[in-house]
CSV table of C-alpha atoms in Angstrom, one decimal:
chain,number,residue,atom,x,y,z
V,23,MET,CA,32.6,-99.1,-141.2
V,24,PRO,CA,35.7,-98.5,-143.4
V,25,ALA,CA,36.1,-95.1,-144.9
V,26,ALA,CA,35.5,-94.9,-148.6
V,27,THR,CA,38.6,-95.2,-150.7
V,28,SER,CA,37.3,-94.6,-154.2
V,29,ASP,CA,34.7,-92.3,-155.8
V,30,THR,CA,31.4,-93.3,-157.2
V,31,SER,CA,32.5,-93.4,-160.8
V,32,LYS,CA,35.3,-95.8,-160.0
V,33,ILE,CA,32.9,-98.2,-158.2
V,34,THR,CA,30.6,-98.1,-161.2
V,35,ASP,CA,33.5,-98.8,-163.6
V,36,TYR,CA,34.7,-101.7,-161.4
V,37,ASP,CA,31.3,-103.4,-161.6
V,38,ALA,CA,31.2,-102.9,-165.4
V,39,ALA,CA,34.8,-104.1,-165.9
V,40,THR,CA,34.1,-107.3,-163.9
V,41,ALA,CA,30.6,-108.0,-165.2
V,42,PHE,CA,32.0,-110.7,-167.5
V,43,LEU,CA,32.4,-112.9,-164.4
V,44,GLY,CA,28.7,-113.3,-164.0
V,45,GLU,CA,26.8,-113.1,-160.7
V,46,TRP,CA,26.7,-116.7,-159.3
V,47,GLY,CA,29.5,-118.8,-160.6
V,48,PRO,CA,31.7,-121.2,-158.6
V,49,PHE,CA,34.0,-118.3,-157.5
V,50,GLN,CA,31.1,-116.3,-156.1
V,51,ARG,CA,29.6,-119.3,-154.4
V,52,ARG,CA,32.9,-120.1,-152.7
V,53,VAL,CA,33.5,-116.6,-151.5
V,54,VAL,CA,29.9,-116.3,-150.1
V,55,PHE,CA,30.1,-119.7,-148.3
V,56,LEU,CA,33.5,-119.2,-146.8
V,57,LEU,CA,33.0,-115.7,-145.7
V,58,CYS,CA,29.6,-116.7,-144.1
V,59,LEU,CA,31.4,-119.5,-142.2
V,60,SER,CA,33.6,-116.9,-140.5
V,61,PHE,CA,30.4,-115.3,-139.0
V,62,ILE,CA,29.5,-118.5,-137.1
V,63,PRO,CA,32.2,-118.0,-134.3
V,64,ASN,CA,31.1,-114.4,-134.0
V,65,GLY,CA,27.5,-115.4,-133.3
V,66,LEU,CA,28.7,-118.1,-131.0
V,67,THR,CA,30.6,-115.7,-128.7
V,68,ALA,CA,28.5,-112.5,-129.1
V,69,LEU,CA,26.3,-113.3,-126.1
V,70,SER,CA,28.6,-115.8,-124.4
V,71,VAL,CA,28.5,-113.6,-121.2
V,72,VAL,CA,25.0,-115.0,-120.6
V,73,PHE,CA,26.6,-118.4,-119.7
V,74,LEU,CA,30.1,-117.3,-118.7
V,75,ALA,CA,28.7,-114.9,-116.1
V,76,ASP,CA,25.5,-116.5,-115.0
V,77,THR,CA,24.8,-116.5,-111.3
V,78,PRO,CA,24.2,-119.9,-109.7
V,79,ASP,CA,22.0,-120.2,-106.6
V,80,HIS,CA,24.2,-119.5,-103.6
V,81,ARG,CA,24.1,-118.9,-99.9
V,82,CYS,CA,26.6,-118.0,-97.1
V,83,ALA,CA,29.1,-120.7,-96.3
V,84,LEU,CA,29.6,-121.7,-92.6
V,85,PRO,CA,32.9,-122.4,-90.9
V,86,ALA,CA,33.9,-126.0,-91.5
V,87,HIS,CA,34.8,-126.6,-87.8
V,88,LEU,CA,31.2,-126.2,-86.7
V,89,ASN,CA,30.4,-129.7,-88.1
V,90,LEU,CA,26.7,-128.9,-88.4
V,91,SER,CA,24.2,-131.3,-89.9
V,92,ALA,CA,22.5,-130.5,-93.2
V,93,ALA,CA,19.3,-129.4,-91.3
V,94,TRP,CA,21.2,-127.0,-89.1
V,95,ARG,CA,23.1,-125.6,-92.1
V,96,ASN,CA,19.8,-125.0,-93.9
V,97,ASN,CA,18.3,-123.3,-90.8
V,98,SER,CA,21.4,-121.0,-90.5
V,99,ILE,CA,20.2,-119.0,-93.4
V,100,PRO,CA,17.4,-116.4,-92.8
V,101,LEU,CA,14.4,-116.3,-95.2
V,102,GLU,CA,13.7,-113.2,-97.2
V,103,GLU,CA,11.0,-112.1,-99.6
V,104,ASP,CA,11.9,-112.5,-103.3
V,105,ALA,CA,10.4,-109.8,-105.5
V,106,ASN,CA,11.0,-112.0,-108.6
V,107,ARG,CA,8.8,-114.7,-107.1
V,108,ASP,CA,5.8,-112.7,-106.0
V,109,GLY,CA,7.1,-112.2,-102.5
V,110,ALA,CA,7.8,-115.9,-101.8
V,111,LEU,CA,10.2,-116.6,-98.9
V,112,VAL,CA,13.6,-117.8,-100.1
V,113,PRO,CA,16.9,-118.3,-98.3
V,114,SER,CA,19.0,-115.2,-98.2
V,115,LYS,CA,21.9,-115.1,-100.6
V,116,CYS,CA,23.9,-112.4,-98.7
V,117,SER,CA,23.5,-113.0,-95.0
V,118,ARG,CA,23.4,-115.6,-92.3
V,119,TYR,CA,22.6,-115.8,-88.7
V,120,LYS,CA,25.6,-115.0,-86.5
V,121,VAL,CA,27.4,-118.2,-85.7
V,122,GLU,CA,27.6,-117.5,-82.0
V,123,ASN,CA,23.8,-116.8,-81.8
V,124,LEU,CA,22.8,-119.6,-84.2
V,125,LEU,CA,20.7,-121.3,-81.6
V,126,ASN,CA,18.3,-118.5,-81.2
V,127,TYR,CA,18.5,-117.0,-84.7
V,128,SER,CA,18.7,-113.5,-83.3
V,129,GLU,CA,21.3,-111.5,-85.3
V,130,ARG,CA,22.5,-111.5,-88.8
V,131,GLU,CA,26.0,-111.0,-90.3
V,132,GLY,CA,27.5,-111.0,-93.8
V,133,CYS,CA,29.0,-114.0,-95.5
V,134,LEU,CA,32.3,-113.9,-93.6
V,135,ASP,CA,33.4,-117.3,-94.9
V,136,GLY,CA,32.5,-116.9,-98.5
V,137,TRP,CA,29.6,-118.6,-100.3
V,138,GLU,CA,28.4,-122.0,-101.2
V,139,PHE,CA,27.3,-122.2,-104.8
V,140,ASP,CA,24.8,-124.7,-106.3
V,141,HIS,CA,26.7,-126.8,-108.9
V,142,SER,CA,23.7,-128.6,-110.3
V,143,VAL,CA,23.5,-126.3,-113.4
V,144,TYR,CA,27.0,-125.0,-113.7
V,145,THR,CA,30.3,-126.5,-112.7
V,146,SER,CA,31.8,-123.0,-112.6
V,147,THR,CA,31.1,-119.5,-113.9
V,148,ILE,CA,33.1,-116.4,-113.4
V,149,VAL,CA,30.6,-115.4,-110.7
V,150,SER,CA,31.3,-118.5,-108.6
V,151,GLU,CA,35.0,-118.3,-109.5
V,152,TRP,CA,35.5,-114.8,-108.0
V,153,ASP,CA,32.4,-114.4,-105.8
V,154,LEU,CA,30.7,-111.7,-107.9
V,155,VAL,CA,27.6,-111.7,-105.7
V,156,CYS,CA,26.1,-109.4,-103.0
V,157,ASP,CA,28.4,-106.4,-102.5
V,158,GLN,CA,30.5,-107.5,-105.5
V,159,SER,CA,27.5,-108.1,-107.8
V,160,TRP,CA,28.1,-104.8,-109.7
V,161,LYS,CA,31.0,-106.5,-111.4
V,162,LYS,CA,28.7,-108.8,-113.4
V,163,PRO,CA,26.8,-106.1,-115.4
V,164,LEU,CA,30.1,-104.2,-115.7
V,165,THR,CA,31.6,-107.2,-117.4
V,166,THR,CA,28.9,-107.0,-120.0
V,167,SER,CA,29.2,-103.3,-120.4
V,168,LEU,CA,32.9,-103.5,-121.0
V,169,PHE,CA,32.4,-106.2,-123.6
V,170,PHE,CA,30.0,-104.0,-125.6
V,171,GLY,CA,32.4,-101.0,-125.0
V,172,GLY,CA,34.9,-103.1,-126.9
V,173,ILE,CA,32.4,-103.6,-129.6
V,174,LEU,CA,32.0,-99.8,-129.9
V,175,ALA,CA,35.7,-99.2,-129.9
V,176,GLY,CA,36.3,-101.9,-132.5
V,177,SER,CA,33.7,-100.5,-134.8
V,178,PHE,CA,35.7,-97.3,-135.0
V,179,VAL,CA,39.1,-98.7,-135.5
V,180,SER,CA,38.4,-101.7,-137.8
V,181,GLY,CA,37.7,-99.5,-140.8
V,182,GLN,CA,40.8,-97.5,-140.4
V,183,LEU,CA,42.9,-100.6,-140.0
V,184,SER,CA,41.4,-102.3,-143.1
V,185,ASP,CA,41.9,-99.2,-145.2
V,186,ARG,CA,45.5,-99.1,-144.2
V,187,PHE,CA,46.5,-102.8,-144.2
V,188,GLY,CA,43.9,-104.5,-146.4
V,189,ARG,CA,40.6,-106.2,-145.8
V,190,LYS,CA,41.9,-109.8,-145.8
V,191,MET,CA,44.9,-109.1,-143.5
V,192,VAL,CA,42.8,-107.3,-140.9
V,193,MET,CA,40.0,-110.0,-141.1
V,194,PHE,CA,42.3,-112.9,-140.5
V,195,GLY,CA,44.6,-111.0,-138.2
V,196,THR,CA,41.7,-110.3,-135.9
V,197,ILE,CA,40.6,-114.0,-136.1
V,198,GLY,CA,44.0,-115.0,-135.0
V,199,LEU,CA,44.0,-112.5,-132.2
V,200,GLN,CA,40.7,-113.8,-131.0
V,201,VAL,CA,42.1,-117.3,-130.7
V,202,VAL,CA,45.2,-116.0,-128.8
V,203,THR,CA,43.1,-113.7,-126.5
V,204,THR,CA,40.6,-116.5,-125.7
V,205,LEU,CA,43.5,-118.9,-125.0
V,206,ILE,CA,45.0,-116.4,-122.5
V,207,GLN,CA,41.6,-115.7,-121.0
V,208,ILE,CA,41.1,-119.3,-120.2
V,209,PHE,CA,44.0,-118.9,-117.7
V,210,SER,CA,42.6,-115.7,-116.1
V,211,SER,CA,43.7,-115.5,-112.5
V,212,SER,CA,41.4,-112.6,-111.5
V,213,TRP,CA,38.2,-110.8,-112.6
V,214,ILE,CA,40.2,-107.8,-113.7
V,215,MET,CA,42.4,-109.9,-116.0
V,216,PHE,CA,39.3,-111.5,-117.4
V,217,VAL,CA,37.5,-108.2,-118.2
V,218,VAL,CA,40.5,-106.6,-119.8
V,219,LEU,CA,40.9,-109.6,-122.1
V,220,TYR,CA,37.1,-109.6,-122.7
V,221,PHE,CA,37.3,-106.0,-123.8
V,222,LEU,CA,40.1,-106.8,-126.3
V,223,LEU,CA,38.2,-109.9,-127.5
V,224,ALA,CA,35.2,-107.6,-128.3
V,225,VAL,CA,37.4,-105.3,-130.3
V,226,GLU,CA,38.8,-108.2,-132.3
V,227,GLN,CA,35.4,-109.8,-132.8
V,228,ILE,CA,33.6,-106.8,-134.2
V,229,SER,CA,36.6,-105.9,-136.4
V,230,ASN,CA,36.5,-109.4,-137.9
V,231,TYR,CA,32.7,-109.1,-138.4
V,232,VAL,CA,32.8,-105.6,-140.1
V,233,VAL,CA,35.8,-106.3,-142.3
V,234,ALA,CA,34.5,-109.7,-143.5
V,235,PHE,CA,31.2,-107.9,-144.3
V,236,VAL,CA,33.0,-105.3,-146.3
V,237,LEU,CA,35.3,-107.8,-148.0
V,238,GLY,CA,32.3,-109.7,-149.3
V,239,ALA,CA,30.5,-106.6,-150.4
V,240,GLU,CA,33.5,-105.4,-152.4
V,241,ILE,CA,34.3,-108.8,-154.1
V,242,LEU,CA,30.8,-109.8,-155.1
V,243,GLY,CA,28.6,-108.4,-157.9
V,244,PRO,CA,25.5,-106.2,-157.2
V,245,GLN,CA,22.9,-109.0,-156.9
V,246,VAL,CA,24.9,-111.5,-154.9
V,247,ARG,CA,26.2,-108.6,-152.8
V,248,THR,CA,22.7,-108.0,-151.6
V,249,PHE,CA,22.1,-111.6,-150.8
V,250,PHE,CA,25.4,-111.9,-148.9
V,251,SER,CA,25.0,-108.8,-146.8
V,252,THR,CA,21.4,-109.7,-145.7
V,253,ALA,CA,20.4,-113.3,-145.7
V,254,GLY,CA,24.0,-114.8,-145.8
V,255,VAL,CA,25.5,-112.8,-143.0
V,256,CYS,CA,22.3,-112.9,-140.8
V,257,LEU,CA,21.6,-116.6,-141.2
V,258,PHE,CA,25.2,-117.8,-140.5
V,259,PHE,CA,25.4,-115.4,-137.5
V,260,ALA,CA,22.2,-116.9,-136.3
V,261,VAL,CA,23.7,-120.4,-136.6
V,262,GLY,CA,26.3,-119.3,-134.1
V,263,TYR,CA,23.6,-117.9,-131.8
V,264,THR,CA,21.8,-121.3,-131.8
V,265,LEU,CA,25.0,-123.2,-131.2
V,266,LEU,CA,25.8,-121.2,-128.1
V,267,PRO,CA,23.2,-122.7,-125.8
V,268,LEU,CA,24.0,-126.2,-127.3
V,269,PHE,CA,27.7,-125.7,-126.3
V,270,ALA,CA,26.7,-124.4,-122.9
V,271,PHE,CA,24.4,-127.4,-122.3
V,272,PHE,CA,27.2,-129.9,-122.7
V,273,VAL,CA,30.0,-127.8,-121.3
V,274,ARG,CA,29.2,-126.4,-117.8
V,275,ASP,CA,32.6,-125.0,-116.8
V,276,TRP,CA,33.3,-121.5,-118.1
V,277,ARG,CA,37.0,-122.2,-118.8
V,278,MET,CA,36.2,-125.3,-120.9
V,279,LEU,CA,33.4,-123.3,-122.7
V,280,GLN,CA,36.1,-120.8,-123.7
V,281,VAL,CA,38.2,-123.7,-125.1
V,282,GLY,CA,35.2,-124.5,-127.4
V,283,PHE,CA,35.1,-120.9,-128.5
V,284,MET,CA,38.8,-120.9,-129.2
V,285,LEU,CA,38.6,-124.1,-131.3
V,286,ALA,CA,35.7,-122.7,-133.3
V,287,GLY,CA,37.7,-119.6,-134.2
V,288,SER,CA,40.7,-121.7,-135.1
V,289,VAL,CA,38.7,-123.6,-137.7
V,290,CYS,CA,38.4,-120.3,-139.6
V,291,LEU,CA,42.1,-119.6,-139.9
V,292,PRO,CA,42.8,-122.0,-142.8
V,293,LEU,CA,40.2,-120.0,-144.9
V,294,PHE,CA,43.0,-117.5,-145.4
V,295,TRP,CA,44.3,-119.5,-148.3
V,296,PHE,CA,40.9,-119.7,-150.0
V,297,ILE,CA,39.5,-116.1,-149.6
V,298,PRO,CA,41.1,-113.4,-151.8
V,299,GLU,CA,41.9,-109.8,-151.0
V,300,SER,CA,39.4,-107.2,-152.1
V,301,PRO,CA,40.3,-106.1,-155.7
V,302,ARG,CA,38.6,-102.8,-155.0
V,303,TRP,CA,41.0,-102.1,-152.1
V,304,LEU,CA,44.0,-103.2,-154.2
V,305,LEU,CA,42.9,-100.8,-157.0
V,306,SER,CA,42.6,-98.0,-154.4
V,307,GLN,CA,46.2,-98.7,-153.4
V,308,GLY,CA,47.3,-98.6,-157.1
V,309,ARG,CA,48.1,-102.4,-157.0
V,310,VAL,CA,46.4,-103.0,-160.4
V,311,GLU,CA,48.3,-106.1,-161.3
V,312,GLU,CA,47.3,-107.9,-158.1
V,313,ALA,CA,43.7,-107.0,-158.6
V,314,GLU,CA,43.8,-108.4,-162.1
V,315,VAL,CA,45.3,-111.6,-161.0
V,316,ILE,CA,42.4,-112.2,-158.6
V,317,ILE,CA,39.8,-111.4,-161.3
V,318,ARG,CA,41.6,-113.7,-163.8
V,319,ASN,CA,41.7,-116.5,-161.3
V,320,ALA,CA,37.9,-115.9,-160.6
V,321,ALA,CA,37.3,-116.1,-164.4
V,322,LYS,CA,39.3,-119.3,-164.6
V,323,MET,CA,37.3,-120.8,-161.8
V,324,ASN,CA,34.0,-119.8,-163.5
V,325,ARG,CA,35.3,-121.2,-166.8
V,326,ILE,CA,35.1,-117.8,-168.4
V,327,GLU,CA,37.7,-116.2,-170.7
V,328,SER,CA,38.8,-112.9,-169.3
V,329,PRO,CA,39.6,-109.9,-171.6
V,330,PRO,CA,43.3,-109.1,-172.3
V,331,VAL,CA,43.0,-105.9,-170.2
V,332,ILE,CA,40.5,-105.6,-167.4
V,333,PHE,CA,41.1,-102.3,-165.5
V,334,THR,CA,42.0,-99.8,-168.2
V,335,PHE,CA,40.0,-97.1,-166.5
V,336,VAL,CA,42.0,-97.0,-163.2
V,337,VAL,CA,43.1,-93.5,-162.3
V,338,PRO,CA,44.9,-92.1,-159.2
V,339,ALA,CA,42.8,-91.9,-156.1
V,340,PHE,CA,41.4,-88.6,-154.8
V,341,SER,CA,43.9,-85.8,-154.7
V,342,GLN,CA,44.1,-83.2,-152.0
V,343,ASN,CA,43.5,-80.4,-154.5
V,344,GLU,CA,41.7,-80.7,-157.8
V,345,GLY,CA,44.6,-79.3,-159.7
V,346,ARG,CA,47.2,-81.7,-158.2
V,347,THR,CA,46.9,-85.4,-159.0
V,348,GLY,CA,49.9,-86.9,-157.4
V,349,GLU,CA,48.9,-86.6,-153.8
V,350,THR,CA,46.6,-89.3,-152.4
V,351,ARG,CA,44.0,-88.1,-150.0
V,352,VAL,CA,43.7,-90.2,-146.8
V,353,HIS,CA,40.1,-90.8,-145.9
V,354,ASN,CA,38.7,-91.2,-142.4
V,355,ILE,CA,35.4,-91.5,-140.5
V,356,CYS,CA,34.7,-87.8,-141.0
V,357,ASP,CA,34.0,-88.5,-144.7
V,358,LEU,CA,30.8,-90.3,-143.6
V,359,LEU,CA,29.4,-86.9,-142.8
V,360,ARG,CA,31.1,-84.8,-145.4
V,361,SER,CA,28.6,-84.9,-148.4
V,362,PRO,CA,24.8,-84.7,-148.0
V,363,ASN,CA,24.1,-88.1,-149.6
V,364,ILE,CA,26.6,-90.0,-147.5
V,365,ARG,CA,25.6,-88.1,-144.4
V,366,TRP,CA,22.0,-89.1,-144.8
V,367,LEU,CA,22.9,-92.7,-145.4
V,368,SER,CA,25.2,-92.7,-142.4
V,369,VAL,CA,22.7,-91.2,-140.0
V,370,THR,CA,20.0,-93.6,-141.2
V,371,LEU,CA,22.2,-96.6,-140.7
V,372,TRP,CA,23.3,-95.4,-137.2
V,373,LEU,CA,19.6,-95.0,-136.2
V,374,VAL,CA,18.8,-98.5,-137.5
V,375,TRP,CA,21.6,-100.0,-135.5
V,376,LEU,CA,20.5,-98.2,-132.4
V,377,VAL,CA,16.9,-99.3,-132.7
C-alpha cells in the first residue's frame, strides 16, 4: 500500500474542510461507480491461468507414415492406473509402446513424436501450444507461481510510484500497460516469452488495483469510503470473477481469450477523463490550487455552494527535523512499521491477507 504522505491531523482537517460536500451526492456516486468498474477487468484476469494453462486430455502421437487405423492407434497406448480415479485404468499420457514392437506390446518409449491433444474442450491452451506435459509439466505450476510473484512485486512498488507520480496517473498508466502487455502476449512465440509478460502483467494488475483502492479511499468521505472499500470493491471484483468462466466458455482458444481481456481493459481507459486526482495527494505535494479546483467541481456537481477558501489549514509536509520546516520528508514502506499504532495495523492487515 502507498506510504503515508500526511499526518493524522491533516487527514482530520481534510475531512472537516470537505464535509460541506455531503456523503452521497452525484459526485461521490460517480466516483464510486467508475472506480468500481475498473476492478472488473482485474477480477476477470486474476485467475485466468485456470483456463489459459489448463491441460487437455492427451496421449503420445504416432508417426504419420505408419498409417494405422484408429483401433491400432488406441491400442498403441499402454494403460496405467489413475490415482485420481480410484485406480481406474486409463491410457498413459507420457508413454507409448515402441513402434517397432507394436505388434506384441512388449516395450515402452517416450512420446518421441510429440502429443495428440483432445480439442473437444479447448481449441488451444498454452499447455497444448508448447507441450507442457510429462517431463515439461513443471512449467505449468511455475507459470502460476511467476504470476503471483508479480502480484507480490507490484504490491511493493505501486505505493511508491503513486506517492511519486500521483494516484490517477499510476492507476491509468498501469491500465494502459496492461492493455499493451496483453496485446504483446497474444503473439508470444515461446513459453519463456509468455511467462515474462505474464509476470509484468501481474505487476501492472495489482498496481492498478491497489492504487484505485487508495484513490477512492482518499476522495470519498468517511461513510462512503467504508462502503466503497468493502462492498463496492469486492462486488465488482466478483463480477469479473464470474465473467471469466463465461468468457472461457465461449472462447476456447487462449490467444483469443487474451484478446477479450485486452478489450475489457481498454474499456476502462476513457474513465481517465471522468475520475479526478486525489485531493489529499495534491495537498501533500503542495498543489493546493489544483485540490481546490477538484473540490469546487465536486460541489458544483452536488449543487452545493463551496466556501471562498477551502484549505486554509494546509501546512508543509513532515520535515526531516522538528526545527526545520523547509525540508520535505520522503516516506517509504518502512513507515508502516515505525510507530506502534501503524505497526499493529500493518501486521494485522498482512495476517488477514495471508489467511
